[in-house]
Amino acid sequence: EKGGFDTYMLKEIYEQPTALTNTLIGRLHDDTGEVNLDIGLDPQSFKRISIIACGTAYYAGLVGEYLIEQLARIPVEVDVASEYRYRNPLVSENTLAIVVSQSGETIDTLEALREAKKGGAKTLGVINAKGSSMTRELDDTLYIHAGPEIGVASTKAYTSMVGAFVMLALWLGRARGTLSDTQAKDLLHATRELPRLVEEALNPARVAEIKRVAEKYAQARDYLFLGRGVNAPTAFEGALKLKEISYIHAEGYAAGEMKHGPIALIDANLPVVVVATESHLLEKTISNVQEVRARSGKVIALLSDGDTENAQHADDVLYVPRAHEMVSPVVNAVALQLLSYFTASYLGKDVDKPRNLAKSVTVE
Ligand code: F6R
């Protein structure tokens, strides 16, 4: 049932090219640059978007915020569901509430959805589980089609959620006229490449290198993860995954925030994972890398293939396949999943059933 893998988590990590193919299939039209999501909702009928979710799905929502704001120029806010539902949120008929959930059963997200509906919002779900409770209450559901996810730590659902947000941002951008034909076709092409790029991210040589680095730092007490822009959430998700399954304390920060506090933690015992793949902000991120280095922190840099120049600033480099910046969070997440996985399994932890965690949180 684990298809030859030791754990569900590893099996699901390797299922990502297929899961992503299923997320994207039939929805991208290369010739026209259009995206067909079978959503009944009128993309012109709202002025703002609220994205609501918990945990890993929340981080997918943060990527969604970035993508939708950049590509469709609609104001987006993202909330954790447990906050949204109790803060008497500002909702109107001009609001589109997007809930994001693998299980479709998370109680806080379900209640937040009800809260948004009460205020008159239109509702859309980015959901994995067919026929789940949320789907019965949503106006529209964009299924991610990642297939059943058994491992408690979410992997393929995350990358498929992000894939779904790329399409959603494209769809909104096209409908609202903020994306030219050329931009749309470029992005569509980049999106279509994702399953292949993730396959490439899972090639044995790369995986072996991630395993080596994971074991080198497995005794660390703390870990810091940094990223910028569309990859700031990649850092947050990387930290969450590591703490969930290895029980190493980890924090994810937007790289530019480092000097406002977490820099105080840096010493020779602190591994700092920096997402430094190709980006219009790469130079900024590299200066953060240098700040970590100057304080003897150990830098594990995620770099795009071929970036030998920035390799000199890092103690260890994890190369990832080059991807369009807007879709790069999908590819980068895979490397960080494996880093957590190999750390936890080296430490002898039960990665499929981390202590104190349940796959679906149906009680508050
Ligand atoms: C992390 C993880 C959790 C879930 C969260 C939301 O690996 O699995 O943080 O992402 O409990 O669950 P869903 O997406 O089912 O609403």
XYZ file of C-alpha atoms and ligand atoms in Angstrom:
380
model
C 0.000 0.000 0.000
C 3.016 2.273 0.420
C 4.059 1.318 -3.090
C 7.541 0.198 -2.085
C 8.243 3.274 0.044
C 8.997 3.061 3.780
C 6.444 5.698 4.652
C 3.350 7.342 3.244
C 5.065 10.682 3.474
C 7.874 9.660 1.154
C 5.423 7.987 -1.212
C 3.357 11.162 -1.314
C 6.428 13.327 -1.892
C 7.216 11.202 -4.940
C 3.608 11.310 -6.115
C 3.839 15.054 -6.631
C 4.516 15.054 -10.369
C 1.367 12.958 -10.847
C -0.657 14.937 -8.323
C 0.279 18.179 -10.069
C -0.540 16.747 -13.460
C -3.975 15.912 -12.109
C -4.369 19.401 -10.658
C -3.587 21.020 -13.991
C -5.062 18.574 -16.462
C -7.700 19.895 -18.846
C -7.547 23.351 -17.303
C -4.785 25.075 -19.293
C -5.230 26.173 -22.892
C -1.869 26.984 -24.411
C -3.187 28.284 -27.699
C -5.279 31.040 -26.150
C -3.553 31.576 -22.823
C -6.884 30.874 -21.126
C -7.558 28.812 -18.032
C -10.775 26.879 -17.661
C -11.633 26.155 -14.044
C -15.326 25.410 -14.387
C -16.120 28.013 -11.803
C -19.597 29.525 -12.043
C -18.592 32.634 -10.169
C -18.345 35.908 -12.054
C -14.717 37.058 -11.738
C -15.829 40.704 -12.014
C -18.315 40.481 -9.183
C -16.071 41.152 -6.194
C -13.627 43.827 -5.091
C -11.583 41.963 -2.542
C -10.579 38.462 -1.627
C -10.197 36.838 1.788
C -8.226 33.619 1.867
C -8.861 31.492 4.952
C -7.141 28.289 6.054
C -5.051 26.547 8.729
C -1.487 25.266 8.854
C 0.069 24.239 5.585
C -3.064 25.245 3.674
C -2.640 28.731 5.156
C 0.852 28.922 3.684
C -0.519 27.874 0.312
C -2.965 30.755 0.780
C -0.095 33.174 1.371
C 1.424 32.141 -1.950
C -2.052 32.628 -3.436
C -2.221 36.146 -2.057
C 1.043 37.057 -3.716
C 0.041 35.528 -7.043
C -3.446 37.024 -7.164
C -2.260 40.479 -6.199
C 0.546 40.396 -8.752
C -1.332 38.863 -11.631
C -4.890 40.078 -11.107
C -4.348 43.227 -9.026
C -7.135 42.476 -6.566
C -6.601 43.228 -2.860
C -6.199 39.988 -0.933
C -5.929 39.276 2.763
C -5.080 35.922 4.271
C -6.190 34.729 7.678
C -5.791 31.674 9.797
C -9.307 30.352 10.204
C -9.252 30.337 14.008
C -8.639 34.074 13.957
C -10.983 34.931 11.111
C -13.984 33.231 12.628
C -13.791 35.171 15.879
C -12.712 38.602 14.759
C -15.995 39.791 13.348
C -14.428 40.119 9.908
C -15.413 42.797 7.415
C -17.364 40.937 4.778
C -19.817 42.060 2.114
C -21.304 40.917 -1.194
C -18.165 42.357 -2.764
C -15.991 39.836 -0.975
C -14.837 36.561 -2.376
C -13.892 34.201 0.457
C -11.547 31.406 -0.603
C -11.135 28.576 1.885
C -8.204 26.209 1.414
C -8.271 22.715 2.866
C -6.912 19.281 2.095
C -9.500 17.436 4.163
C -12.400 19.826 3.689
C -13.255 19.008 7.315
C -11.075 21.286 9.469
C -13.556 22.738 11.926
C -12.073 26.225 12.185
C -12.000 26.589 8.412
C -15.554 25.280 8.103
C -16.797 27.735 10.729
C -14.875 30.581 9.098
C -16.594 29.698 5.817
C -19.970 29.955 7.569
C -18.958 33.307 9.022
C -18.019 34.620 5.562
C -21.324 33.397 4.127
C -23.238 35.082 6.902
C -21.680 38.357 5.831
C -22.794 37.837 2.234
C -19.480 36.778 0.701
C -19.291 34.590 -2.356
C -17.365 31.472 -1.532
C -14.868 29.302 -3.336
C -12.962 26.317 -1.979
C -9.535 25.014 -2.923
C -10.115 21.509 -1.662
C -8.699 18.014 -2.018
C -11.268 15.654 -0.447
C -14.256 15.033 -2.702
C -17.658 15.595 -1.172
C -16.184 16.811 2.135
C -18.200 19.032 4.500
C -16.874 22.293 3.107
C -17.723 21.380 -0.473
C -21.378 21.003 0.518
C -21.504 24.593 1.736
C -19.354 26.352 -0.856
C -20.704 28.202 -3.905
C -17.917 26.702 -6.001
C -15.116 24.213 -5.453
C -11.816 24.084 -7.270
C -10.687 20.544 -6.572
C -6.951 20.093 -6.522
C -7.175 16.360 -7.385
C -3.998 15.470 -5.474
C -5.429 12.068 -4.487
C -5.734 10.736 -0.921
C -3.090 12.047 1.452
C -2.383 9.701 4.357
C 0.834 11.072 5.868
C -0.050 13.542 8.604
C 2.428 16.098 7.303
C 0.959 17.576 4.168
C 3.160 17.389 1.072
C 1.421 16.749 -2.240
C -1.697 18.619 -1.145
C 0.446 21.695 -0.517
C 2.101 21.752 -3.929
C -1.212 21.049 -5.639
C -2.893 23.861 -3.693
C -0.184 26.222 -4.857
C -0.666 24.923 -8.410
C -4.379 25.657 -8.069
C -3.643 29.214 -6.931
C -1.412 29.784 -9.945
C -4.335 28.851 -12.181
C -6.766 30.910 -10.163
C -4.542 33.984 -10.399
C -4.213 33.437 -14.145
C -7.952 33.039 -14.531
C -8.656 36.205 -12.557
C -5.930 38.137 -14.343
C -7.288 37.151 -17.741
C -10.888 37.903 -16.831
C -10.038 41.246 -15.329
C -7.677 42.308 -18.089
C -4.547 42.699 -15.987
C -2.576 40.094 -17.928
C -1.606 40.473 -21.551
C -1.791 37.562 -23.982
C 1.972 37.179 -23.883
C 2.211 37.278 -20.096
C -0.618 34.787 -19.804
C 0.941 32.405 -22.310
C 4.328 32.648 -20.604
C 2.839 31.836 -17.242
C 0.701 29.113 -18.630
C 3.750 27.542 -20.178
C 5.648 27.842 -16.873
C 2.738 26.213 -15.067
C 2.560 23.348 -17.497
C 6.232 22.676 -16.818
C 5.624 22.087 -13.114
C 5.143 18.303 -13.080
C 8.324 17.873 -15.109
C 10.281 20.280 -12.895
C 9.112 18.508 -9.747
C 10.102 15.186 -11.289
C 13.513 16.708 -11.926
C 13.647 18.017 -8.336
C 13.236 14.403 -7.225
C 16.111 12.996 -9.239
C 18.301 10.645 -7.188
C 21.434 12.822 -7.162
C 19.530 15.796 -5.770
C 17.741 13.668 -3.205
C 21.048 12.140 -2.048
C 22.496 15.606 -1.548
C 19.481 16.736 0.483
C 19.835 13.617 2.631
C 23.514 14.357 3.224
C 22.763 17.922 4.305
C 19.831 16.824 6.485
C 22.040 14.364 8.355
C 24.865 16.874 8.707
C 22.600 19.243 10.649
C 20.251 16.742 12.289
C 21.634 17.453 15.758
C 20.743 21.147 15.588
C 18.425 22.393 18.306
C 16.950 25.167 16.191
C 16.646 25.995 12.515
C 15.822 29.229 10.753
C 14.184 29.407 7.304
C 14.261 32.577 5.219
C 12.661 33.548 1.932
C 11.313 36.597 0.132
C 8.364 37.572 -1.993
C 6.458 34.641 -3.391
C 8.910 32.361 -1.551
C 8.490 33.862 1.916
C 5.696 31.296 2.513
C 8.062 28.592 1.252
C 10.265 29.419 4.238
C 7.285 29.327 6.627
C 6.151 25.991 5.269
C 9.706 24.617 5.399
C 9.901 25.494 9.094
C 6.489 24.018 9.858
C 7.340 20.741 8.132
C 10.631 20.414 10.017
C 9.124 21.034 13.439
C 6.149 18.759 12.818
C 8.095 15.645 12.012
C 11.584 16.076 13.498
C 10.602 18.089 16.629
C 13.476 20.458 15.970
C 12.428 23.985 16.762
C 12.247 25.965 13.537
C 11.122 29.429 12.553
C 10.288 30.767 9.143
C 10.797 34.451 8.440
C 10.570 36.839 5.545
C 14.274 37.391 4.913
C 14.063 41.147 5.333
C 12.635 40.711 8.831
C 15.720 38.890 10.043
C 17.477 41.956 11.305
C 14.403 42.924 13.319
C 14.863 40.139 15.824
C 15.823 36.637 14.760
C 19.337 37.759 13.888
C 19.980 37.630 17.640
C 19.730 33.831 17.453
C 22.477 33.385 14.907
C 25.600 31.586 16.004
C 27.722 28.721 14.725
C 25.114 26.182 15.849
C 22.236 27.605 13.857
C 21.537 26.224 10.406
C 19.745 28.823 8.293
C 17.960 27.610 5.190
C 17.687 30.397 2.667
C 15.432 30.145 -0.347
C 17.618 31.981 -2.846
C 16.399 30.753 -6.198
C 16.150 32.999 -9.235
C 14.071 36.051 -8.436
C 13.952 39.789 -8.992
C 14.779 39.995 -5.277
C 17.700 37.587 -5.300
C 20.302 40.260 -4.623
C 18.456 41.275 -1.460
C 18.274 37.696 -0.295
C 21.984 37.194 -0.902
C 22.778 40.157 1.317
C 20.770 38.429 4.060
C 22.873 35.330 3.453
C 25.991 37.410 3.994
C 24.585 38.782 7.228
C 24.045 35.235 8.482
C 27.547 34.254 7.412
C 29.118 37.254 9.116
C 27.661 35.965 12.395
C 28.968 32.429 11.837
C 25.524 30.987 11.049
C 25.502 27.946 8.810
C 23.892 28.743 5.494
C 22.038 26.071 3.559
C 21.107 27.804 0.329
C 18.463 26.702 -2.148
C 19.901 27.925 -5.439
C 18.711 27.626 -9.014
C 20.663 25.182 -11.155
C 23.760 26.811 -12.569
C 24.065 29.543 -9.943
C 27.685 28.861 -9.024
C 28.332 32.483 -8.209
C 26.154 32.558 -5.127
C 27.290 29.115 -4.020
C 30.404 30.703 -2.527
C 28.290 32.383 0.139
C 26.799 29.141 1.434
C 28.059 26.291 3.601
C 25.845 23.873 1.728
C 23.939 24.274 -1.504
C 20.804 22.496 -2.574
C 20.319 23.078 -6.279
C 16.785 23.102 -7.587
C 15.543 23.154 -11.176
C 15.039 26.609 -12.643
C 11.425 27.693 -12.701
C 9.541 30.894 -13.473
C 9.577 32.896 -10.254
C 5.784 32.827 -9.935
C 5.645 29.026 -9.915
C 8.951 28.431 -8.112
C 7.331 27.888 -4.678
C 6.083 24.528 -5.933
C 9.532 23.318 -6.933
C 11.273 24.780 -3.884
C 8.812 23.212 -1.446
C 9.833 19.747 -2.606
C 13.464 20.222 -1.551
C 12.361 21.418 1.882
C 9.950 18.496 2.329
C 12.840 16.129 1.703
C 15.117 18.021 4.080
C 12.542 17.560 6.858
C 11.893 13.998 5.892
C 15.537 12.939 6.020
C 16.162 14.856 9.231
C 13.246 13.171 10.975
C 14.004 9.706 9.704
C 17.689 10.048 10.639
C 16.528 10.953 14.156
C 14.302 7.870 14.173
C 10.977 9.711 14.289
C 7.689 8.310 13.045
C 7.185 10.689 10.138
C 3.747 9.406 9.194
C 2.353 9.843 12.679
C 4.106 12.694 14.420
C 3.278 12.969 18.108
C 0.249 15.038 19.115
C -0.918 15.599 15.550
C -4.002 14.306 13.728
C -4.562 14.257 9.996
C -7.798 16.119 10.226
C -8.616 18.578 12.997
C -12.366 18.353 13.438
C -12.491 19.650 16.991
C -11.576 23.144 18.032
C 0.799 20.363 8.170
C -0.585 19.966 8.176
C -1.595 20.825 8.872
C -2.799 21.037 7.951
C -3.907 21.833 8.659
C -5.072 22.104 7.740
O 1.616 19.462 7.522
O -0.914 18.962 7.615
O -1.027 22.043 9.242
O -2.359 21.702 6.815
O -4.346 21.111 9.773
O -5.655 20.923 7.264
P -6.642 20.926 6.053
O -5.881 21.344 4.839
O -7.159 19.531 5.948
O -7.740 21.912 6.362
